[in-house]
Coordinates of C-alpha atoms and ligand atoms in Angstrom, one line a residue:
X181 CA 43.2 -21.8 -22.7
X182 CA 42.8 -20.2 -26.0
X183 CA 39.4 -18.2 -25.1
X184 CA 38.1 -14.5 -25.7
X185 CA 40.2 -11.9 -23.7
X186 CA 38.2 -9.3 -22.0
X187 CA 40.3 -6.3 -21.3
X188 CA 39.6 -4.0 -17.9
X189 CA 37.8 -1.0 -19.1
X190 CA 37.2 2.6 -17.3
X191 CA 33.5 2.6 -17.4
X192 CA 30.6 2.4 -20.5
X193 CA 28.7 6.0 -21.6
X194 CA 25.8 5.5 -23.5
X195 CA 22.3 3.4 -24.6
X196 CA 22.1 -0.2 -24.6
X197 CA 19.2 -1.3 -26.2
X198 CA 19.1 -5.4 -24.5
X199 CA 17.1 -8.3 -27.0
X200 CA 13.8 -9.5 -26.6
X201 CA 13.2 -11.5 -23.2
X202 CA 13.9 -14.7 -23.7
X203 CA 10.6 -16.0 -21.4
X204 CA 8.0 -13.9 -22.9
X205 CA 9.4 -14.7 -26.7
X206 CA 8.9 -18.5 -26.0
X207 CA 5.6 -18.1 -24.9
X208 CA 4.7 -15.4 -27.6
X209 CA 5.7 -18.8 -30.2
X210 CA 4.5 -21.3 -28.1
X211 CA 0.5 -19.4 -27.9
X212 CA 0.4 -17.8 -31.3
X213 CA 1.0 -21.8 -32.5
X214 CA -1.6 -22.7 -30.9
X215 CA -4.0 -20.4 -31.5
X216 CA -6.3 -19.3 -34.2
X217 CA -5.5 -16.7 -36.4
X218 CA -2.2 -14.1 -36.9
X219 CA 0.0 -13.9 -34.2
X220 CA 2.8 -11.4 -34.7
X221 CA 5.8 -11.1 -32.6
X222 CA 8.1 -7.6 -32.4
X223 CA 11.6 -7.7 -30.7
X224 CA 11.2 -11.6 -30.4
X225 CA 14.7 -13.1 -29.1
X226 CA 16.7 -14.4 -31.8
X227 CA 18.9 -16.6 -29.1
X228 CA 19.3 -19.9 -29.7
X229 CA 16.9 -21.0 -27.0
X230 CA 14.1 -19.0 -28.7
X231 CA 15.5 -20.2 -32.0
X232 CA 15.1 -23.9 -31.0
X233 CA 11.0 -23.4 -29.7
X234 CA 10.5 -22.2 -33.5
X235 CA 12.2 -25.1 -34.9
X236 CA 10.2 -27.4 -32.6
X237 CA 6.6 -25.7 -33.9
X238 CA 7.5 -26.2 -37.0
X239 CA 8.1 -29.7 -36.8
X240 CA 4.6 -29.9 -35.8
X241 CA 3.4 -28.4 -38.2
X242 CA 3.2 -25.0 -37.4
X243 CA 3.6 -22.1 -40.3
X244 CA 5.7 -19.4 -39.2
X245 CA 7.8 -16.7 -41.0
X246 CA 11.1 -14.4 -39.9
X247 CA 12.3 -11.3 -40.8
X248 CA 14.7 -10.5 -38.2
X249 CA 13.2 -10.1 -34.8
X250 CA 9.2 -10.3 -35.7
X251 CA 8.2 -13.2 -36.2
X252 CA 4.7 -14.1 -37.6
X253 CA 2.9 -17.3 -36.5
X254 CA -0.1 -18.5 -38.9
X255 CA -2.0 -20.1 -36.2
X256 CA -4.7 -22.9 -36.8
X257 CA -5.4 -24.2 -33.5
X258 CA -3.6 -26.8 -31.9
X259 CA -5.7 -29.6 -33.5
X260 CA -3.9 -28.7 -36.8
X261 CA -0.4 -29.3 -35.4
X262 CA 0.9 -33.3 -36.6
X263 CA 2.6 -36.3 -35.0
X264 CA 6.7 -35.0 -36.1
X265 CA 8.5 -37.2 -38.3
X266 CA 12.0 -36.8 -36.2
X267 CA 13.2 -36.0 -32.2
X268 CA 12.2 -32.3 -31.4
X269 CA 15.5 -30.7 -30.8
X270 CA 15.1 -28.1 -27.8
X271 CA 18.9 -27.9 -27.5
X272 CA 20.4 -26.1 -24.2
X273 CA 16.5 -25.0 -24.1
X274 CA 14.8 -26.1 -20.5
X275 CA 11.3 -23.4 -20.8
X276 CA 11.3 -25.2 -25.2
X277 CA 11.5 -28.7 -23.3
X278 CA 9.1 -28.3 -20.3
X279 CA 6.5 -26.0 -21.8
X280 CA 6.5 -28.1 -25.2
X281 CA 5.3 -31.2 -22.8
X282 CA 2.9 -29.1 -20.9
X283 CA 1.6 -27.9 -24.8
X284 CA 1.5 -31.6 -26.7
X285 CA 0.3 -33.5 -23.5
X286 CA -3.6 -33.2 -24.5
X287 CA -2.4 -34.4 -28.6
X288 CA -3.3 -37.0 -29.5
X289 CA 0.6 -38.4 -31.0
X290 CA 3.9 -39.3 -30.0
X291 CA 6.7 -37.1 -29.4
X292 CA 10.3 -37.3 -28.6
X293 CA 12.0 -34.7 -26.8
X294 CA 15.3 -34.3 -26.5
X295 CA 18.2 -31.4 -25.9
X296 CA 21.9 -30.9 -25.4
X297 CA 24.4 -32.5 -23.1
X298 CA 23.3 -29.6 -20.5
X299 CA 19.6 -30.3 -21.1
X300 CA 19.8 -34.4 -20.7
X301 CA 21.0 -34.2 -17.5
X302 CA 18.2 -31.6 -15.7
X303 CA 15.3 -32.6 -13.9
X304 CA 12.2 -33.1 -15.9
X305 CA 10.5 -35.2 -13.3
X306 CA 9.1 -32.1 -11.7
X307 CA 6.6 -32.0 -15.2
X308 CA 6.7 -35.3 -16.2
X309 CA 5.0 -36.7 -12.6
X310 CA 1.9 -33.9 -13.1
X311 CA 1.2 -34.2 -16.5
X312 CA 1.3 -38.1 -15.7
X313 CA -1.3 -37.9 -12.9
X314 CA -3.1 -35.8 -15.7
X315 CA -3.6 -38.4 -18.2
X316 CA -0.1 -38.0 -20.3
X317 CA 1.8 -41.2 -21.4
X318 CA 5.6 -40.6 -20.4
X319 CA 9.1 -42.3 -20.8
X320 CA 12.4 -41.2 -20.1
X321 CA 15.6 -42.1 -18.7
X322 CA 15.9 -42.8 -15.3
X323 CA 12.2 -43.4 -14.5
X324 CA 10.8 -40.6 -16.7
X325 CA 13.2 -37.7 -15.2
X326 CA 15.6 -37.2 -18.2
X327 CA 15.7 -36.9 -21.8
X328 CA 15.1 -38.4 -24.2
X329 CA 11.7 -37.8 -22.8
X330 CA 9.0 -40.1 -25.5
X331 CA 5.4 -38.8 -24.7
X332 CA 1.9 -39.9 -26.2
X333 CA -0.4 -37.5 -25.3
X334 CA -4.4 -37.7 -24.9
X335 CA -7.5 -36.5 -23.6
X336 CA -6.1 -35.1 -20.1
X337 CA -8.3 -34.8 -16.9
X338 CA -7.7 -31.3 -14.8
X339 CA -6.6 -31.4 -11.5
X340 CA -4.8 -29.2 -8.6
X341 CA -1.3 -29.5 -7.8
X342 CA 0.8 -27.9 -5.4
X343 CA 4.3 -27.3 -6.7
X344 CA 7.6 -28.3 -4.6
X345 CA 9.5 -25.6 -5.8
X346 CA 8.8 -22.1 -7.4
X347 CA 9.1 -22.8 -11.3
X348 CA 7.9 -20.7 -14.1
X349 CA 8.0 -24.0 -16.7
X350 CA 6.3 -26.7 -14.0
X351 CA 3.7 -23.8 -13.6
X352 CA 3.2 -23.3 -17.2
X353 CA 3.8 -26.2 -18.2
X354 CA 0.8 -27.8 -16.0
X355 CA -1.5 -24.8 -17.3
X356 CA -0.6 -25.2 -21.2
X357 CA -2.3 -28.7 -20.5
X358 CA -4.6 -27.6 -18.8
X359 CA -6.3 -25.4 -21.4
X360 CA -6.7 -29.1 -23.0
X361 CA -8.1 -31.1 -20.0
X362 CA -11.5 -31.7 -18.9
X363 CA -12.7 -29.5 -15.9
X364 CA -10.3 -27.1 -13.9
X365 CA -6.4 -27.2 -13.4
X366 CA -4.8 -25.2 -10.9
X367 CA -1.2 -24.6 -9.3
X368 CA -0.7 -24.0 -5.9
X369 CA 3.1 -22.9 -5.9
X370 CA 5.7 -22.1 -2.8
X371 CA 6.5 -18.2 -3.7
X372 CA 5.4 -16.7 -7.1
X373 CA 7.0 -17.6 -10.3
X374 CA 7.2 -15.3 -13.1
X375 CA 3.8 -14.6 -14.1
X376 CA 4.4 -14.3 -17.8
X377 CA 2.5 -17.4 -19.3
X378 CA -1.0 -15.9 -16.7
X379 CA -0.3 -12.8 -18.4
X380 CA 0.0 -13.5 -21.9
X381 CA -2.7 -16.3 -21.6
X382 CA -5.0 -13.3 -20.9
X383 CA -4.0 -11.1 -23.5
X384 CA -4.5 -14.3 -26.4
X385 CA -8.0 -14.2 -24.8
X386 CA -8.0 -17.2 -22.3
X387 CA -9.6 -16.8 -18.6
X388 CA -6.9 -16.9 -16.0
X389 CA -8.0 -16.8 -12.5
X390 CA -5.2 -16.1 -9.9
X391 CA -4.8 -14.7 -6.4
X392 CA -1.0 -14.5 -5.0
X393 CA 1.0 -18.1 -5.6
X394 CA -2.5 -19.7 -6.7
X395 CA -3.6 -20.1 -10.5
X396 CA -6.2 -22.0 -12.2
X397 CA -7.6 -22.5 -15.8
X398 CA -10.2 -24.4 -17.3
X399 CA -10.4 -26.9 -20.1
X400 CA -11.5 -26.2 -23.3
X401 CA -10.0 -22.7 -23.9
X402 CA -9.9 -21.3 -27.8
X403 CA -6.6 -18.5 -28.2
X404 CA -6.8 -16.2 -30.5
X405 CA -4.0 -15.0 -32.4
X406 CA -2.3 -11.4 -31.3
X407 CA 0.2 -8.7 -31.7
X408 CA 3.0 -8.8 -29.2
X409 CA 5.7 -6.5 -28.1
X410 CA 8.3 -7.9 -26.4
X411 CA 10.1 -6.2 -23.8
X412 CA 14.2 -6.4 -23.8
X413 CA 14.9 -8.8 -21.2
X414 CA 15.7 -8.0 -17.7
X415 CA 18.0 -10.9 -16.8
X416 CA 20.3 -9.8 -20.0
X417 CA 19.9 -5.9 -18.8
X418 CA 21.2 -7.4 -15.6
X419 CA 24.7 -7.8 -16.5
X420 CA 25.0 -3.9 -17.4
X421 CA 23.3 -2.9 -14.3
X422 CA 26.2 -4.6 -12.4
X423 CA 28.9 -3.6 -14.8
X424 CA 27.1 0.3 -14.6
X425 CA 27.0 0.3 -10.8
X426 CA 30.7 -1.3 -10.3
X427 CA 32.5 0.9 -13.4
X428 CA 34.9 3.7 -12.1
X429 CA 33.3 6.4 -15.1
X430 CA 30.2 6.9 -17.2
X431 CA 26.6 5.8 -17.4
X432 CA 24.6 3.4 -19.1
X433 CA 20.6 4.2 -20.0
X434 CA 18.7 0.9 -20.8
X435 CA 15.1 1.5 -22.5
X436 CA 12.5 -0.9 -23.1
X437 CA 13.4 -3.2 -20.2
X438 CA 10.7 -5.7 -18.8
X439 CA 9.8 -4.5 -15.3
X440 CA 7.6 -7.3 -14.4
X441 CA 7.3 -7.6 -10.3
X442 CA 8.1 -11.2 -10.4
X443 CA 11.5 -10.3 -12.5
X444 CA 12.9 -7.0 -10.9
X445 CA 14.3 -8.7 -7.7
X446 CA 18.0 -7.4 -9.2
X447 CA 16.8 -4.3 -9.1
X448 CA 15.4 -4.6 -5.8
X449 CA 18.6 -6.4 -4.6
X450 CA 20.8 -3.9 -6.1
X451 CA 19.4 -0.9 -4.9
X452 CA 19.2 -2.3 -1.2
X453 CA 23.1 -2.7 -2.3
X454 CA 23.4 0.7 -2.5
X455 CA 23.3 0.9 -6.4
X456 CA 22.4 4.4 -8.7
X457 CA 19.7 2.8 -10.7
X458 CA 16.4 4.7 -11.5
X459 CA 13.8 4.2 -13.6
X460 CA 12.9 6.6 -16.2
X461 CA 9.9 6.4 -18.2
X462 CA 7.8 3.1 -17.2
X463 CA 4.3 2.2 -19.6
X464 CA 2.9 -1.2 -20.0
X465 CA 2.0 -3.0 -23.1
X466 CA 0.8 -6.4 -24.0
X467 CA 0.2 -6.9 -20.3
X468 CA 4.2 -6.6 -19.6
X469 CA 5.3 -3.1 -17.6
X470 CA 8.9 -1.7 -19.3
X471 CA 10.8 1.2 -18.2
X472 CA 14.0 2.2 -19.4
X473 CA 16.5 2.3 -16.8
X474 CA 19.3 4.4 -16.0
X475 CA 22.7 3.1 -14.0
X476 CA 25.6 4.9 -12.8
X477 CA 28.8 3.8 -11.0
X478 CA 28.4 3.5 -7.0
X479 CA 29.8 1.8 -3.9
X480 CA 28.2 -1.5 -3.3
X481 CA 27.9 -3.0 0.3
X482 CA 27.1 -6.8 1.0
X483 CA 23.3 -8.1 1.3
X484 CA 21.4 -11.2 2.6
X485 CA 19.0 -12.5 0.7
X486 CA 16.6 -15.5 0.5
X487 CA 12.9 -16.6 0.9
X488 CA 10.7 -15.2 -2.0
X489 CA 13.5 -13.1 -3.4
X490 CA 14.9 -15.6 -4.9
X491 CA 11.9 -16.6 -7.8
X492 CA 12.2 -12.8 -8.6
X493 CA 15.9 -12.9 -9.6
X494 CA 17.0 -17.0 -10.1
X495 CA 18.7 -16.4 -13.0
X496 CA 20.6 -13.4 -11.7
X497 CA 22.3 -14.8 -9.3
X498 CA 25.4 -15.2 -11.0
X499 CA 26.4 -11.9 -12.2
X500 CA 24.7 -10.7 -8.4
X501 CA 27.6 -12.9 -7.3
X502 CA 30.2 -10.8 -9.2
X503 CA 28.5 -7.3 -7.7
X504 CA 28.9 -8.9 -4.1
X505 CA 32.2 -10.0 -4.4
X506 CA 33.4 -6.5 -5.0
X507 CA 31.0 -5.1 -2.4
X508 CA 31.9 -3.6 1.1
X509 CA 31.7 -6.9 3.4
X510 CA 29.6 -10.0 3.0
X511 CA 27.0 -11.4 1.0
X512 CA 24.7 -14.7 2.4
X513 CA 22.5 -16.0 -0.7
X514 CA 20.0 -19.1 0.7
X515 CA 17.4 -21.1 -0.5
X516 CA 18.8 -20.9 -4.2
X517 CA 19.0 -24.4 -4.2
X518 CA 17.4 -24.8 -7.8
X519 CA 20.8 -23.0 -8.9
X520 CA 22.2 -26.8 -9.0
X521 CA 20.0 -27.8 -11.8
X522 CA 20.1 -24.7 -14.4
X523 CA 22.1 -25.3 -17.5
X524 CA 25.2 -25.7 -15.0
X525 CA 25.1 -26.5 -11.5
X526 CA 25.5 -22.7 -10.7
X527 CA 26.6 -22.4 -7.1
X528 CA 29.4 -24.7 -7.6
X529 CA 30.6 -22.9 -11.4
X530 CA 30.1 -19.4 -9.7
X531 CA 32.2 -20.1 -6.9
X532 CA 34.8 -22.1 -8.5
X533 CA 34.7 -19.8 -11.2
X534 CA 35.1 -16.7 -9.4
X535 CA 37.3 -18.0 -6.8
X536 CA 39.7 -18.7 -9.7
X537 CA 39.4 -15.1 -10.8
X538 CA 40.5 -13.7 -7.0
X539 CA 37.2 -13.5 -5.1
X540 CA 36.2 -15.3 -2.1
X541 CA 33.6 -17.3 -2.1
X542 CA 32.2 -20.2 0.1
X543 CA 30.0 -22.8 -1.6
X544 CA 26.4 -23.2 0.9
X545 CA 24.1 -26.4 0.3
X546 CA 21.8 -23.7 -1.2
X547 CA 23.6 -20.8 -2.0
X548 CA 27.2 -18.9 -1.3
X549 CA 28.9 -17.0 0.9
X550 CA 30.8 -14.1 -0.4
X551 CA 33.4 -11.9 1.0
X552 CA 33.7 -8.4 -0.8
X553 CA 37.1 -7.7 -2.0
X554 CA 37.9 -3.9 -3.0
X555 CA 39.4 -5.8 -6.7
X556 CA 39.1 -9.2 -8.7
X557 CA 42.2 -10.1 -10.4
X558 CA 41.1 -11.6 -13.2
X559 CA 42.7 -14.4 -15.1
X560 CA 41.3 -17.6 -17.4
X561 CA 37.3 -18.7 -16.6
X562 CA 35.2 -21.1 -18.9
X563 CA 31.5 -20.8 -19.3
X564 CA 31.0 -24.4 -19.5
X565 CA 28.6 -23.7 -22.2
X566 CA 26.7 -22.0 -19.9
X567 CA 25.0 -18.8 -21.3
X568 CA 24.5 -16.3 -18.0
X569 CA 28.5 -17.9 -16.6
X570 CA 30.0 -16.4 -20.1
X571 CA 28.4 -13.2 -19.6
X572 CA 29.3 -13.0 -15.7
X573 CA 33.1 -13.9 -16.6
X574 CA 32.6 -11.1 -19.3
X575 CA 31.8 -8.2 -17.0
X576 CA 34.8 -9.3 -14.2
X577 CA 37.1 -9.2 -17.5
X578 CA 36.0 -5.4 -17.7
X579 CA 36.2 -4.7 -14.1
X580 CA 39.4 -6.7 -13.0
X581 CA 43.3 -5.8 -12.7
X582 CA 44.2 -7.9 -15.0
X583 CA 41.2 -9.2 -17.5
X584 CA 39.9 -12.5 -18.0
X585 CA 40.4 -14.8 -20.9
X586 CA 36.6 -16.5 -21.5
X587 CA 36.7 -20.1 -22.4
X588 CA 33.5 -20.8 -24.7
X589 CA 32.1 -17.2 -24.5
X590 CA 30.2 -18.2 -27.8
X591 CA 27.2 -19.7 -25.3
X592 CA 26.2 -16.2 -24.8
X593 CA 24.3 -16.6 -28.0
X594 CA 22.1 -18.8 -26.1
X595 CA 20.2 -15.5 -24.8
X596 CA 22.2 -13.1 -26.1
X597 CA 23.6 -12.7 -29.7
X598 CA 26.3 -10.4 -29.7
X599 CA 27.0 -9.4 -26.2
X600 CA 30.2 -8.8 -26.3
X601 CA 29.9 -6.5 -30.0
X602 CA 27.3 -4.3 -28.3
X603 CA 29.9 -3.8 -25.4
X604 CA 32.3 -2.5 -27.7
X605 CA 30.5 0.3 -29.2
X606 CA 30.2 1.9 -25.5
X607 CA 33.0 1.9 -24.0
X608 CA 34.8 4.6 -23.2
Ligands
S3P808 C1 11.9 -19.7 -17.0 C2 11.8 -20.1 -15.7 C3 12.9 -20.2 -14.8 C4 14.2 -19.6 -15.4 C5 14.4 -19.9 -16.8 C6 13.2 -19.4 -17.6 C7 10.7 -19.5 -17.9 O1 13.2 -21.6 -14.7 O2 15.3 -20.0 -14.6 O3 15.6 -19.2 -17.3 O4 10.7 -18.9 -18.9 O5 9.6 -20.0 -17.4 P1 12.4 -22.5 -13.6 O6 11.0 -22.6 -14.0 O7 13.0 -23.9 -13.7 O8 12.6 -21.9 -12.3

């Protein structure tokens, strides 16, 4: 394989400020389109993910401009946005795809939606079926449940679902329509999903009422445009929190990291790992909490985890994969199920993947079973164009005997530009 070689390392000293989080910058775009007046975005994600939502809004119509990561959204209310001329593009993008649905199914025009290789072949079914019931025309691909997804959207009627599984975009996608539809929509969902679209909702001036897994909005809401901060994303701070815990020297300080409560399961996870990470200086803004956190090299010990932990740190779960397979003992992860249907199925590329690079891991239905082992050896591993896999193969490189060459590590750019660059100019 002719991939990027990632050389063991002794350990990382110094700051690492992490981009923009890649949820709240698709809903800072998504909201300031579609309300009325000036939003304008700071630290906004310049991933491709977050890159595709802005080339979707202005398809329809929406005025934006870019100067490196703000971003400035001339907002004229959503009855100003038009019927596209072409397929919206959301690429590898599944929160661009679903929210996008939840946010045209009250306009009165078609759209296509469609996405990468990746993207076609994930569940849209789970957003599709409600925004049905709610009014929304839909066809797709096997019954409505894959893209190409072709949608005419209308005047929607509210009503009250109860989600299947914990998801952030069904959530949001079922109150962005919503706002739209006669009467009152709520969610009922399983465990809490990150709360970021509730919060931000409230901040662009919209009433949210919610109360533990339950959520509800009314038809009819007017957003007004806003400033937004956005916090440097958790799940890409992740990857250093492992790396910083699992490094033989140094210490890594991350400031300005989102410390939302439906987000910091890592943390949570970690620390019950036995991991140094603190929390220095926390504040809130824009209805987000952030802290800047501090990591230092530890000894990990295996965990169990499941339940409602899960939500708080889905995408996590691979690089948690590579901090519990060099842990003391074993790690059980359950009811991670949804892990099949993210941009790879990621229980079977985690264990495969990591398996190859020495660990030992035993694929569950809905999860893995990992045996700590005191060193990985490293050795060849291929994203599979998957964003968060690059990364995780990444930090094994750095901690392994023998390094890992990285098929495809380019994906990273997906939510994070750079990743390996910013690596370099730390290490000890
Ligand atoms: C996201 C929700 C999660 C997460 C994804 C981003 C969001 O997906 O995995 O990376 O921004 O709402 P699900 O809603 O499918 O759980």
């Amino acid at each position: 394989m002719g991939g990027v070689f990632i050389r063991p390392i002794a350990g990382v000293e110094g700051e690492i400020r992490v981009p923009g989080d890649k949820s709240i910058s698709h809903r800072a775009a998504l909201m300031g389109g579609m309300a009325f007046g000036e939003t304008h975005v700071t630290n906004f994600l310049l991933g491709q993910d977050c890159l595709s939502t802005l080339r979707c809004l202005k398809q329809l119509g929406v005025v934006w401009e870019r100067q490196g990561t703000e971003v400035w959204i001339r907002g004229k209310g959503m009855e100003a946005w038009q019927e596209p001329t072409n397929v919206l593009d959301a690429g590898n993008s599944g929160t661009t795809f679903r929210l996008m649905l939840g946010v045209l199914a009250g306009s009165p025009f078609s759209v296509t939606l469609s996405g990468d290789d990746s993207l076609r072949s994930r569940p849209m079914r789970r957003v599709t079926g409600p925004l049905k019931q709610m009014g929304a025309s839909i066809l797709g691909r096997s019954g409505g449940n894959m893209a190409p997804i072709t949608m005419m959207g209308g005047q929607l009627q509210g009503q009250s679902f109860h989600t299947e599984v914990a998801s952030a975009q069904v959530k949001s996608a079922i109150l962005l329509a919503g706002l739209r539809a006669n009467g009152e929509t709520s969610v009922q969902e399983p465990s809490l999903s990150r709360d970021h679209t509730e919060r931000m909702l409230r901040g662009f001036g919209v009433e949210v009422d919610s109360a533990e897994t339950f959520v509800k909005v009314r038809g009819g809401a007017r957003l007004t445009g806003q400033k937004v901060f956005v916090p440097g994303d958790i799940s890409s701070a992740a990857f250093f929190l492992v790396l910083g815990s699992l490094m033989r020297q140094g210490e890594i300080i991350l400031p300005d990291v989102g410390i939302n409560p439906t987000r910091t399961g890592i943390i949570d996870v970690l620390q019950a790992m036995g991991a140094d990470i603190e929390l220095l200086e926390s504040s809130e803004l824009c209805g987000e909490p952030r802290a800047t956190l501090r990591v230092r090299p530890s000894q990990l010990k295996g965990v169990e985890l499941g339940g409602d932990m899960i939500p708080r740190l889905i995408d996590e779960i691979p690089i948690l994969a590579v901090a519990a397979s060099l842990a003391e003992g074993e790690t059980v992860i359950r009811d991670a199920a949804e892990l099949r249907v993210k941009e790879t199925d990621r229980i079977q590329r985690v264990a495969q993947g990591l398996n190859a690079l020495g660990a030992k891991i035993e694929e569950l239905p809905d999860g893995m079973r990992i045996q700590g082992q005191p060193a990985l050896r490293g050795g060849e591993a291929s994203s599979f164009g998957d964003h968060r896999l690059a990364m995780a193969w990444a930090i094994v490189g750095m901690l392994s005997k023998e390094g890992v060459s990285v098929e495809d590590m380019s994906a990273a750019d997906v939510s994070y530009p750079n990743f390996i660059d910013v690596i370099k100019k730390v290490v000890l």
